[in-house]
Structures are given as C-alpha cells and as structure tokens.
CSV table of C-alpha atoms and ligand atoms in Angstrom, one decimal:
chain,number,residue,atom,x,y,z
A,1,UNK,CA,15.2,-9.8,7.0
A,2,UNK,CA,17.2,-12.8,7.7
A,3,UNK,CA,15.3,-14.3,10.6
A,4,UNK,CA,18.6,-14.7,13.2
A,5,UNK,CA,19.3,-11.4,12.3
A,6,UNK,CA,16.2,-10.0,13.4
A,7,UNK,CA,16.3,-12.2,16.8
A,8,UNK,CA,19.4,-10.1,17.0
A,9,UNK,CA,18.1,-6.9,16.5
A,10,UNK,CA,15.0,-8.2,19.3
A,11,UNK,CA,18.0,-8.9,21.4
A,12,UNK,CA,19.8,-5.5,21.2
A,13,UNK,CA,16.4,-3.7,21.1
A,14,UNK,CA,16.2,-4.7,24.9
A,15,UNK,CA,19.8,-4.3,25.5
A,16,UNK,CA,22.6,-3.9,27.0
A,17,UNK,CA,23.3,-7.3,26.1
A,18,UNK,CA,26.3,-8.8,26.1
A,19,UNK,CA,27.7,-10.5,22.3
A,20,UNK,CA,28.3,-13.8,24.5
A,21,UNK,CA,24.9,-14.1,25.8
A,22,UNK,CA,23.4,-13.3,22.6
A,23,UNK,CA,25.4,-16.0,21.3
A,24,UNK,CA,24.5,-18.9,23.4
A,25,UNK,CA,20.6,-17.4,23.5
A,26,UNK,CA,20.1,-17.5,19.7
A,27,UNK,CA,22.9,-20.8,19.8
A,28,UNK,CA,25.5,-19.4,16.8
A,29,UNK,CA,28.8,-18.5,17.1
A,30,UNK,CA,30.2,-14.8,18.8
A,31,UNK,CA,31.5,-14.6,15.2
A,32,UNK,CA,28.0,-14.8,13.7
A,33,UNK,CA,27.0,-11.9,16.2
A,34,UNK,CA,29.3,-9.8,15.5
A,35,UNK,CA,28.2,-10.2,11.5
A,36,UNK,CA,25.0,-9.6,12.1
A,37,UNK,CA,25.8,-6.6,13.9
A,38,UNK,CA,28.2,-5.3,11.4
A,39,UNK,CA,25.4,-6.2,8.8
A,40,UNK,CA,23.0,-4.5,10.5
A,41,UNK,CA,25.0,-1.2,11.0
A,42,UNK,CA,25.4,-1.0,7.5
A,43,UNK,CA,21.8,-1.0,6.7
A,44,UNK,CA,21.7,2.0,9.2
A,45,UNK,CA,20.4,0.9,12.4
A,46,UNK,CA,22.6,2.5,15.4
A,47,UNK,CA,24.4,0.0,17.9
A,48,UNK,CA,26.3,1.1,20.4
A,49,UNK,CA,28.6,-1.3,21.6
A,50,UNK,CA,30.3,-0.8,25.4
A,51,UNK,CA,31.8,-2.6,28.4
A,52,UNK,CA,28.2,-4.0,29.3
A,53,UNK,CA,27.3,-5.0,25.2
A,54,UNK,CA,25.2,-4.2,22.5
A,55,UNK,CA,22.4,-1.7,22.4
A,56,UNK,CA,19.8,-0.4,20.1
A,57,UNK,CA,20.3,3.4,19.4
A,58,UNK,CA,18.8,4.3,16.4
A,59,UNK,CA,16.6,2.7,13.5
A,60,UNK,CA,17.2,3.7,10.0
A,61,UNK,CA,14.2,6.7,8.7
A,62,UNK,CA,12.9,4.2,5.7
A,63,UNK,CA,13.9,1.3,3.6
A,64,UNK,CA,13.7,-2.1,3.7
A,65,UNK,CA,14.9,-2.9,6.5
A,66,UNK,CA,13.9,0.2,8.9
A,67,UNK,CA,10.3,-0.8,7.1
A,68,UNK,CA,10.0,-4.7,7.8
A,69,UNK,CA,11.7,-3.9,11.7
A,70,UNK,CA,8.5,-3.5,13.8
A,71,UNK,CA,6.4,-4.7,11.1
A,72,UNK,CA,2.8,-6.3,12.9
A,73,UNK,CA,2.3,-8.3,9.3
A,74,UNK,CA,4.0,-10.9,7.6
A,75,UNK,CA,5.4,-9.5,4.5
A,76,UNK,CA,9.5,-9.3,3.3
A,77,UNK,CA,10.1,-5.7,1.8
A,78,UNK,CA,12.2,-5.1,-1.4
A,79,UNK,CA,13.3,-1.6,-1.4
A,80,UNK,CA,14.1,0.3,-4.1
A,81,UNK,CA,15.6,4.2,-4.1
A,82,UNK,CA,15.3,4.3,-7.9
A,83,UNK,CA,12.3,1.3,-10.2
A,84,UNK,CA,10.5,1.7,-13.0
A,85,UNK,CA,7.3,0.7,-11.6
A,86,UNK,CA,7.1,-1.5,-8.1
A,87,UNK,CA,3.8,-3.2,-9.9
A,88,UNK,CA,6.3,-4.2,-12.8
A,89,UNK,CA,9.0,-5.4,-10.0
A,90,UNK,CA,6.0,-7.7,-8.1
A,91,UNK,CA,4.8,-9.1,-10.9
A,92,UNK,CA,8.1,-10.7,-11.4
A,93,UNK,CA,8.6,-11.6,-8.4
A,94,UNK,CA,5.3,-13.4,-8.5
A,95,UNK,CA,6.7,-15.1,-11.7
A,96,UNK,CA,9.2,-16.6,-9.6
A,97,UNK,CA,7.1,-18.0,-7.1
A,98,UNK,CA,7.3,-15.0,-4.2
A,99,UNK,CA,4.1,-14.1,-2.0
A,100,UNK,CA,3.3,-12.4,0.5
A,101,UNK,CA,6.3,-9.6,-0.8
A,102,UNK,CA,5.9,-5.3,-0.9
A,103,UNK,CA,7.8,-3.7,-3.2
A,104,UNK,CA,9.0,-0.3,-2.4
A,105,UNK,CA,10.3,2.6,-4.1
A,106,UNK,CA,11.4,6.3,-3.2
A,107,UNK,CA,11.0,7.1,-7.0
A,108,UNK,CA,9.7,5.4,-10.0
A,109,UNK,CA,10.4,6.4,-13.7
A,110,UNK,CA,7.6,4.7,-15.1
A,111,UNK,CA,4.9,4.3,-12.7
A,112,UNK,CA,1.3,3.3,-14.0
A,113,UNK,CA,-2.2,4.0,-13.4
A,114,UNK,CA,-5.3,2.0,-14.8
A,115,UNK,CA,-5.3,1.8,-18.6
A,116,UNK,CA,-1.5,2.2,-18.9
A,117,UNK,CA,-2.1,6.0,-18.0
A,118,UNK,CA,1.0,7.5,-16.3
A,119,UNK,CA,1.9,7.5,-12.6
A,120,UNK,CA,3.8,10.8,-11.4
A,121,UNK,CA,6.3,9.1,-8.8
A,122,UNK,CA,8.3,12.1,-7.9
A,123,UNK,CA,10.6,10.9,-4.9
A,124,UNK,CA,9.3,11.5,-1.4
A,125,UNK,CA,6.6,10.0,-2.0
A,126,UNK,CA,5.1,6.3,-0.9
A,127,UNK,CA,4.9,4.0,-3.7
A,128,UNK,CA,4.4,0.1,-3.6
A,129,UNK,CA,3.1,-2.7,-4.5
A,130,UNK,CA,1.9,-5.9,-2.2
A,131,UNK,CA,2.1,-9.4,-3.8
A,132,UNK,CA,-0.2,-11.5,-2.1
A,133,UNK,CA,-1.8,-15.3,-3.0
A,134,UNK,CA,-5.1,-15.4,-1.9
A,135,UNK,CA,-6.8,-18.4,-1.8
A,136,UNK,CA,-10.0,-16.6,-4.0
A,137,UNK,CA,-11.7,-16.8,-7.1
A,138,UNK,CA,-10.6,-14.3,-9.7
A,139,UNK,CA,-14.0,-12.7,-9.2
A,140,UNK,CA,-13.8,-11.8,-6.2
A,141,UNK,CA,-10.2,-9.6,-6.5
A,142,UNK,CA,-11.2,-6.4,-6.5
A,143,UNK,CA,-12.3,-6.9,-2.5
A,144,UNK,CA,-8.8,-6.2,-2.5
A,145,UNK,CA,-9.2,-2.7,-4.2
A,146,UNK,CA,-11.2,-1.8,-1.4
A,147,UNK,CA,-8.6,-3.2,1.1
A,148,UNK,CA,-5.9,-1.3,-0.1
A,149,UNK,CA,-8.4,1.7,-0.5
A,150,UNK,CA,-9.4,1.4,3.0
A,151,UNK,CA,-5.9,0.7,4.5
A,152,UNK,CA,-4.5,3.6,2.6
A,153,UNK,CA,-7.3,6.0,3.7
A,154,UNK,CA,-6.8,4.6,7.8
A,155,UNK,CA,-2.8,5.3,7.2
A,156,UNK,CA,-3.8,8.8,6.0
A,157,UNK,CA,-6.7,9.6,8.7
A,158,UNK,CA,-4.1,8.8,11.5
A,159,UNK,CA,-1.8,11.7,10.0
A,160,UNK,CA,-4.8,14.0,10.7
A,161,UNK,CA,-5.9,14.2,7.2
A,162,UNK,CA,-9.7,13.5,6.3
A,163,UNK,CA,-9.2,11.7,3.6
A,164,UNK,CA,-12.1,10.2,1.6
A,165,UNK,CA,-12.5,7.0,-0.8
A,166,UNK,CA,-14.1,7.7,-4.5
A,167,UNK,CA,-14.8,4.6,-6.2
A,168,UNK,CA,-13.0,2.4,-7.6
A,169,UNK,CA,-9.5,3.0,-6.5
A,170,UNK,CA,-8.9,7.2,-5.1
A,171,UNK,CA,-8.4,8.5,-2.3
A,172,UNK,CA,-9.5,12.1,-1.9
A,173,UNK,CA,-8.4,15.5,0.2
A,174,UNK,CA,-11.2,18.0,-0.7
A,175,UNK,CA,-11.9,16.1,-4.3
A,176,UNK,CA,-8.0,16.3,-4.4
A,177,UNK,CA,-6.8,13.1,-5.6
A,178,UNK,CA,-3.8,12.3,-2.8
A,179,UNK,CA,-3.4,8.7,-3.8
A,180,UNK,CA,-4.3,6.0,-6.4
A,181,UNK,CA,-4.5,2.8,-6.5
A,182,UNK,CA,-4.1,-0.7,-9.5
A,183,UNK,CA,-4.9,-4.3,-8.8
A,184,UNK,CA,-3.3,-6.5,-11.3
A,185,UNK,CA,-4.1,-10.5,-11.4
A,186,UNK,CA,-3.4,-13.5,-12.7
A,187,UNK,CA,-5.6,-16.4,-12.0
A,188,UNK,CA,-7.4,-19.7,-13.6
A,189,UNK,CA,-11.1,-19.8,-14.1
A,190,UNK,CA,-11.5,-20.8,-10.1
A,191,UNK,CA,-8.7,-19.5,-8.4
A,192,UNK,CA,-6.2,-16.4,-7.9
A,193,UNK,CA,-2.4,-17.4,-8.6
A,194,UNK,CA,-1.5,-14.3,-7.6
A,195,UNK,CA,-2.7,-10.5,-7.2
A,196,UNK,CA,-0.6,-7.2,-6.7
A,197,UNK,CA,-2.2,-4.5,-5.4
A,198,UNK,CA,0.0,-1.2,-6.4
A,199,UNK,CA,-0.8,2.1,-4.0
A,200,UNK,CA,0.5,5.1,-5.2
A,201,UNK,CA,0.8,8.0,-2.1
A,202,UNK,CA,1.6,11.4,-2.7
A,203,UNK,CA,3.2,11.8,0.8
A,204,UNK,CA,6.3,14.2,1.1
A,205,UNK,CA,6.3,15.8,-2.8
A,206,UNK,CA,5.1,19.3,-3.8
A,207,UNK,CA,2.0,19.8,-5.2
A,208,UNK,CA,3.4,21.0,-8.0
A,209,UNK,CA,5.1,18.6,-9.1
A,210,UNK,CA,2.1,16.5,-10.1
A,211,UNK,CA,0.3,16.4,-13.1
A,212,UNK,CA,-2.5,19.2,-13.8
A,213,UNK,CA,-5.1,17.5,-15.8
A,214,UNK,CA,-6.8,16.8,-12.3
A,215,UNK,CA,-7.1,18.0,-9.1
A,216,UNK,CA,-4.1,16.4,-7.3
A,217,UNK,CA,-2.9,16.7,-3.2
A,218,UNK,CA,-0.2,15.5,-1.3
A,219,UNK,CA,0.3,15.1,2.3
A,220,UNK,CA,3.1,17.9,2.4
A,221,UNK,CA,0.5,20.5,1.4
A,222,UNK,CA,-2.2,18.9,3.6
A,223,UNK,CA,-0.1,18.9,6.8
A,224,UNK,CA,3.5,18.8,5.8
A,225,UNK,CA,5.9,15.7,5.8
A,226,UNK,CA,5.4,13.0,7.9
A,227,UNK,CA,7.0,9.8,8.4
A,228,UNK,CA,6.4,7.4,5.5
A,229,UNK,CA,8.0,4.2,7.8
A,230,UNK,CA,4.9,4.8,9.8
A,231,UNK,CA,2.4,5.2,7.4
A,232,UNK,CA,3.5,2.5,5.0
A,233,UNK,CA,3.4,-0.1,8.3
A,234,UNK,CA,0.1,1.3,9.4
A,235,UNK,CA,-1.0,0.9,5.7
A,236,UNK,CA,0.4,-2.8,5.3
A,237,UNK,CA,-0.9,-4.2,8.4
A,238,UNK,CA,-4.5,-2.7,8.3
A,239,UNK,CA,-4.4,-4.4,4.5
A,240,UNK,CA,-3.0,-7.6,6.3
A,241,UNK,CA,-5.6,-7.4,8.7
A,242,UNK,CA,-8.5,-6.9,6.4
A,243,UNK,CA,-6.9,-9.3,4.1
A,244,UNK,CA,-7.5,-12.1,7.2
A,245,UNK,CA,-11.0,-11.1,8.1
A,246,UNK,CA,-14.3,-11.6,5.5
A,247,UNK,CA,-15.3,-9.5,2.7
A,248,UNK,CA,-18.1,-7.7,4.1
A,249,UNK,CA,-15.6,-6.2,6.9
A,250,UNK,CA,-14.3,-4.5,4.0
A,251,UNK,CA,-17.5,-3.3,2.7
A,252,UNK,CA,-18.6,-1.6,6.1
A,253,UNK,CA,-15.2,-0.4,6.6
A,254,UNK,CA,-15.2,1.0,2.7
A,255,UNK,CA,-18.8,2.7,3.5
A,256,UNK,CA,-17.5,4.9,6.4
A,257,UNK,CA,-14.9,6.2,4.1
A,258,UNK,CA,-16.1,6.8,0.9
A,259,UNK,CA,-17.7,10.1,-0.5
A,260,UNK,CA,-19.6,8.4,-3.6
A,261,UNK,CA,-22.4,7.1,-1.8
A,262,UNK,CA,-25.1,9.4,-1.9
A,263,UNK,CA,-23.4,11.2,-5.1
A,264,UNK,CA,-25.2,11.8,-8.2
A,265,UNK,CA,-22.3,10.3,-10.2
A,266,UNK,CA,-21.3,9.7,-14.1
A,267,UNK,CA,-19.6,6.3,-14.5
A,268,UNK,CA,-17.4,5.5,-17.5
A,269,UNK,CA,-17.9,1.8,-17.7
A,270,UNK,CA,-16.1,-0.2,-21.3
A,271,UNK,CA,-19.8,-1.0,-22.2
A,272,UNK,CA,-21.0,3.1,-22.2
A,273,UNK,CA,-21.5,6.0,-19.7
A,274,UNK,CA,-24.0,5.4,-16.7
A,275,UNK,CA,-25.4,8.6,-14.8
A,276,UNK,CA,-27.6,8.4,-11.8
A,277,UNK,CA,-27.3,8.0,-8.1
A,278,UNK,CA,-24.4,5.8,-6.1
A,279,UNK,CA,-26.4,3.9,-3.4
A,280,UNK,CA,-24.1,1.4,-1.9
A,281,UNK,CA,-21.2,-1.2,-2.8
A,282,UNK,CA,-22.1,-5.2,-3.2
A,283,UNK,CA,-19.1,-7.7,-3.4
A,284,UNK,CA,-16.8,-7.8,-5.0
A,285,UNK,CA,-17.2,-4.4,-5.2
A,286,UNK,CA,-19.8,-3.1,-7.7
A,287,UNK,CA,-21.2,0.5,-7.4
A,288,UNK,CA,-24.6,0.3,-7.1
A,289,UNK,CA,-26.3,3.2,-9.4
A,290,UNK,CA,-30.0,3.7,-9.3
A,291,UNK,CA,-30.4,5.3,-12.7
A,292,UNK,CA,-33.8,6.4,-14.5
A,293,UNK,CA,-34.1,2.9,-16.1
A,294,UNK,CA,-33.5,0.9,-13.0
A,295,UNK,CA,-30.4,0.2,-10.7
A,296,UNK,CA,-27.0,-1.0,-12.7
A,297,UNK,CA,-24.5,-2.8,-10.7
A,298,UNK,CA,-21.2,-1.3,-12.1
A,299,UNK,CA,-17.2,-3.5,-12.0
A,300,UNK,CA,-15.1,-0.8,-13.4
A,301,UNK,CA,-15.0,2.3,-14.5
A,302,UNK,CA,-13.8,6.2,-14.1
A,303,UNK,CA,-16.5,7.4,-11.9
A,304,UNK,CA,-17.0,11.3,-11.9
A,305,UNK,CA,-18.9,12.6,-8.8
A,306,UNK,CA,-22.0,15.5,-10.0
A,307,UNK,CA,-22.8,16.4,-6.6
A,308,UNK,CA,-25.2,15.3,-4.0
A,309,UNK,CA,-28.1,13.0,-4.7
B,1,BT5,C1,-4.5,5.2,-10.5
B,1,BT5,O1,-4.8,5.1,-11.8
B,1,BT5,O2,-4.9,6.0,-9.7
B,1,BT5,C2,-3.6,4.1,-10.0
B,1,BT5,C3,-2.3,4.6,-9.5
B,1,BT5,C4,-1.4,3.5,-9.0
B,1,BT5,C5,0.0,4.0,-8.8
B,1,BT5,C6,0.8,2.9,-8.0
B,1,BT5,S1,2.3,3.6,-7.5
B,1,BT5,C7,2.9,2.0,-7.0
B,1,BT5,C8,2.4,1.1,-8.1
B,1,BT5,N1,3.4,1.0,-9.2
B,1,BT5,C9,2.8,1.5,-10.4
B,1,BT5,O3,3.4,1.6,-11.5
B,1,BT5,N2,1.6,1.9,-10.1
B,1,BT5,C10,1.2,1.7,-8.8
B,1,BT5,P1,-5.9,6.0,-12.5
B,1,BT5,O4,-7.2,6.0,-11.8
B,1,BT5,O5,-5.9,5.5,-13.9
B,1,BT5,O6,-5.4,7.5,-12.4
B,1,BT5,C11,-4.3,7.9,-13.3
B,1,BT5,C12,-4.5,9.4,-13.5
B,1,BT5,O7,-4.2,10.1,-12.3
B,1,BT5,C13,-3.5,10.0,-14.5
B,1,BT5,O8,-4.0,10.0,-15.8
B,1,BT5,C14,-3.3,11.5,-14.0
B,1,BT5,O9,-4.4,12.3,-14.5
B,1,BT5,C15,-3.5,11.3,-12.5
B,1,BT5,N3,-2.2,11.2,-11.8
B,1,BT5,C16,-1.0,10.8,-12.3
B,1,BT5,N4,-0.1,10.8,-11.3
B,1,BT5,C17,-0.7,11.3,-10.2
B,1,BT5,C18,-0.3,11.6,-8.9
B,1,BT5,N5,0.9,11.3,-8.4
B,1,BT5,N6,-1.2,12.1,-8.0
B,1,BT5,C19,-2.5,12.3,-8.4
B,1,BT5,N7,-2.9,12.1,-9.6
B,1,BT5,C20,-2.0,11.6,-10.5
C-alpha cells in the first residue's frame, strides 16, 4: 500500500479525526486526504465521515489490501480473484527486480505441484506464493521448505486443527493432505537471486472438489470456514519470522510438527526408491533414513509413510 495512505488509514484507525489535522500531521494537502480516503473506500474499507471526522468502521474480509493492513511483516501483496498460477505471477515479478512480494489468488486455473503435477485451486481457498532474496547459497533453499511448512502448519494449529508436516513439503489432517507446498529458485553457484516459495491451502473449498488420487482435506471439513485474512497473516509473519532467525530454529520447530520421524517410510528419490526408518532432518533439510545398508541422507523425493518404526 502506498505508504501515506496507510499513515492515513493508522490515523482513521484511531479516529475520530478530523481531515485537517490529518492533513497537517502527515504534512499533504486536505485534498490529498480526501483521495486517500476516497481511494481507500473503494478498496472496501468502511469510513465514516461526521461533524467530529474520519473514522475506521470496517476493514475489507480479504484482498490485497485488507491482507497487507495489520500485516506484522514486511511484504507488498498482489491480489488476484482469478491467475493462472501465483508461483508463475512471482516469478515474474522476480524477473523484474521485486522481493520481498506475496502473490495472492482466490482461484488459480493452472496451479502446480512438484514435477509440473496439477494444483486443484478451487476458489475459497488460500493460495500464494512469497518472493523473497535471501542472502543464501542455493544449497541451502530448501530451509525455506521447511519455513513455509512450519508457518503453514502454526496458521492451521491456531484454527484448532492438528495438523502435521510429512516431508518434504505436506501438511497433513489424519494422513489427509490439507496443503502443499513448491520452492522454486534461481541462483549462481554461491548465492540465491531469488526464491518463491508457493503454499497451496485448501481452506474454505469442499472436499469434494479435490482430486481423488490421494487422500485430500480442507479446513471446511475439518472445522468449517474460517478467515483466510487471518490465517494468511499468521502464515506470512511466522515465515518472516523464521525467515530472520537461523536454520536450526527451523529444524526444531519442523521436528515438533512433523509425523515422519519415527515412520518406517518409502522414499522416491530421482536416483531409486529408499525404504527404512525416518530418524531426523539435517540442514538444509535431508531426511535422515536408517536403512538395512546404513543411514542415507535424502534431498527430494515423494516420501510414503509405512507406519511406525
Ligand atoms: C505440492 O506438490 O504439494 C505443491 C503444491 C503447491 C501449490 C501452490 S498453490 C500456490 C502456488 N502456485 C502454484 O501454482 N503452486 C503453488 P506435490 O507434492 O507434487 O503434490 C501434487 C499432488 O497433490 C497432485 O498430483 C495431486 O495428487 C494432489 N493434489 C492436487 N491438488 C490438491 C489439493 N488442492 N489438495 C490436496 N492434494 C492435491
């Protein structure tokens, strides 16, 4: 948001205050207040205006603007009601130079998973992607797997909904997958240029109106709808927050929430299958697998839980 139209919206949120004050507070002219108001309005927050001035009534339910208002990170929101895919959307704006940008859509008509599977995107739901510039080796991106996993899964928790992290990138009601994520880079042999990290939610959608080829969730069936403004700002400023602190923070954060550890598991990796027992995550974010021929440190794969080690 334009930044002296936020400090007017921080104004009004305290109000009644008068168009003059405001004017000589933020120094611009009662013209540009009444712009900003006006502008405001039509992106659907509520201002009353009486003898005594402005005041704050109402915030729009989601958006761009009802989701950067409030906001305890640093990011700018692009909203979308309609995209193809908000990963597609970030990386462009990361070809133009953007950072620290979420892209948001209600729907998406060609949403992605890993290995160009498909993304149902029905609308409702929470879909987006974050565009950050981490100052990191390539190697170490997938932390930021595990940030979004664990930001995603402490949004979700705080809805009442036990949700658990199967590595690399689920999050799981029950063995119900509820959301995914897909980390996409671009970097130089010693350092990020940029990374978007694409979470896909299944918040207020049917159940049914996912795809059946796996067991699939959504916060409507788990406790009914709930109010995605306040899960996607819990969500983006526990993944700021993480984002700030060191790696291992992540790791022992990750390890409270996932399921896998302690599984008997079955690992597609690109090199083969690897069965045996999850033991714990190293950074970047391996799976560590004690198989019969010794323990395998595993980067990717499609990891299939057996059932308790
Ligand atoms: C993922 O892939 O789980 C990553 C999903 C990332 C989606 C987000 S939405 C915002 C951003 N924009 C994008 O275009 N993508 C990201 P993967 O682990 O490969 O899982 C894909 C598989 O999950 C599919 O083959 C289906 O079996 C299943 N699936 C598809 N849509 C689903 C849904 N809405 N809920 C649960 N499972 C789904």
């Amino acid at each position: 948001m334009h930044p002296t139209r936020e400090q007017v919206l921080a104004a009004i949120a305290d109000g009644p205050v008068g168009g003059p004050a405001i004017a000589s507070d933020l120094d611009i002219s009662r013209a540009a207040v009444w712009n900003h108001v006006e502008a405001l309005r039509e992106d659907g927050f509520s201002i009353e205006s009486a003898a005594d001035g402005y005041t704050l009534a109402g915030i729009p339910n989601y958006g761009g603007p009802a989701l950067e208002y409030g906001l305890d990170a640093p990011f700018d929101v692009e909203y979308h009601e309609k995209i193809a895919s908000t990963n597609e959307r970030a990386r462009e704006l990361a070809a133009e130079g953007h950072a620290d940008t979420v892209v948001v859509a209600d729907r998406q008509t060609g949403g992605r998973g890993r290995l160009d599977r498909e993304w149902t995107s029905p609308s409702g739901g929470v879909w987006l992607s974050v565009l950050v510039r981490p100052t990191i080796p390539p190697a170490q991106a997938p932390v930021y797997t595990l940030i979004a996993a664990v930001a995603t899964a402490r949004a979700v928790r705080e809805c009442g909904v036990e949700a658990t992290i199967k590595w690399p990138n689920d999050i799981r009601v029950d063995g119900e997958k509820l959301a995914g994520i897909l980390t996409e880079m671009e970097g130089e042999a010693d350092r990020v240029s940029w990374l978007v990290v694409g979470i896909g939610l299944n918040a207020n959608v049917d159940a049914d109106q996912l795809p059946d080829d796996q067991p699939a969730t959504t916060l409507r069936a788990e406790t009914g709808d709930i109010d995605r403004r306040t899960v996607v700002q819990r969500l983006l400023t526990e993944f700021w927050t993480l984002a700030q602190s060191s790696p291992e923070t992540t790791l022992d954060a990750w390890r409270e929430l996932t399921d896998t550890i302690g599984q008997r598991v079955r690992v597609d990796t690109p090199t083969g299958e690897i069965v045996g027992e999850a033991v714990d995550i190293t950074p970047p974010g391996a799976l560590v697998v004690e198989t019969d021929d010794g323990t395998r440190e595993i980067t990717a794969g499609d990891c299939e839980h057996l059932r308790p080690a």
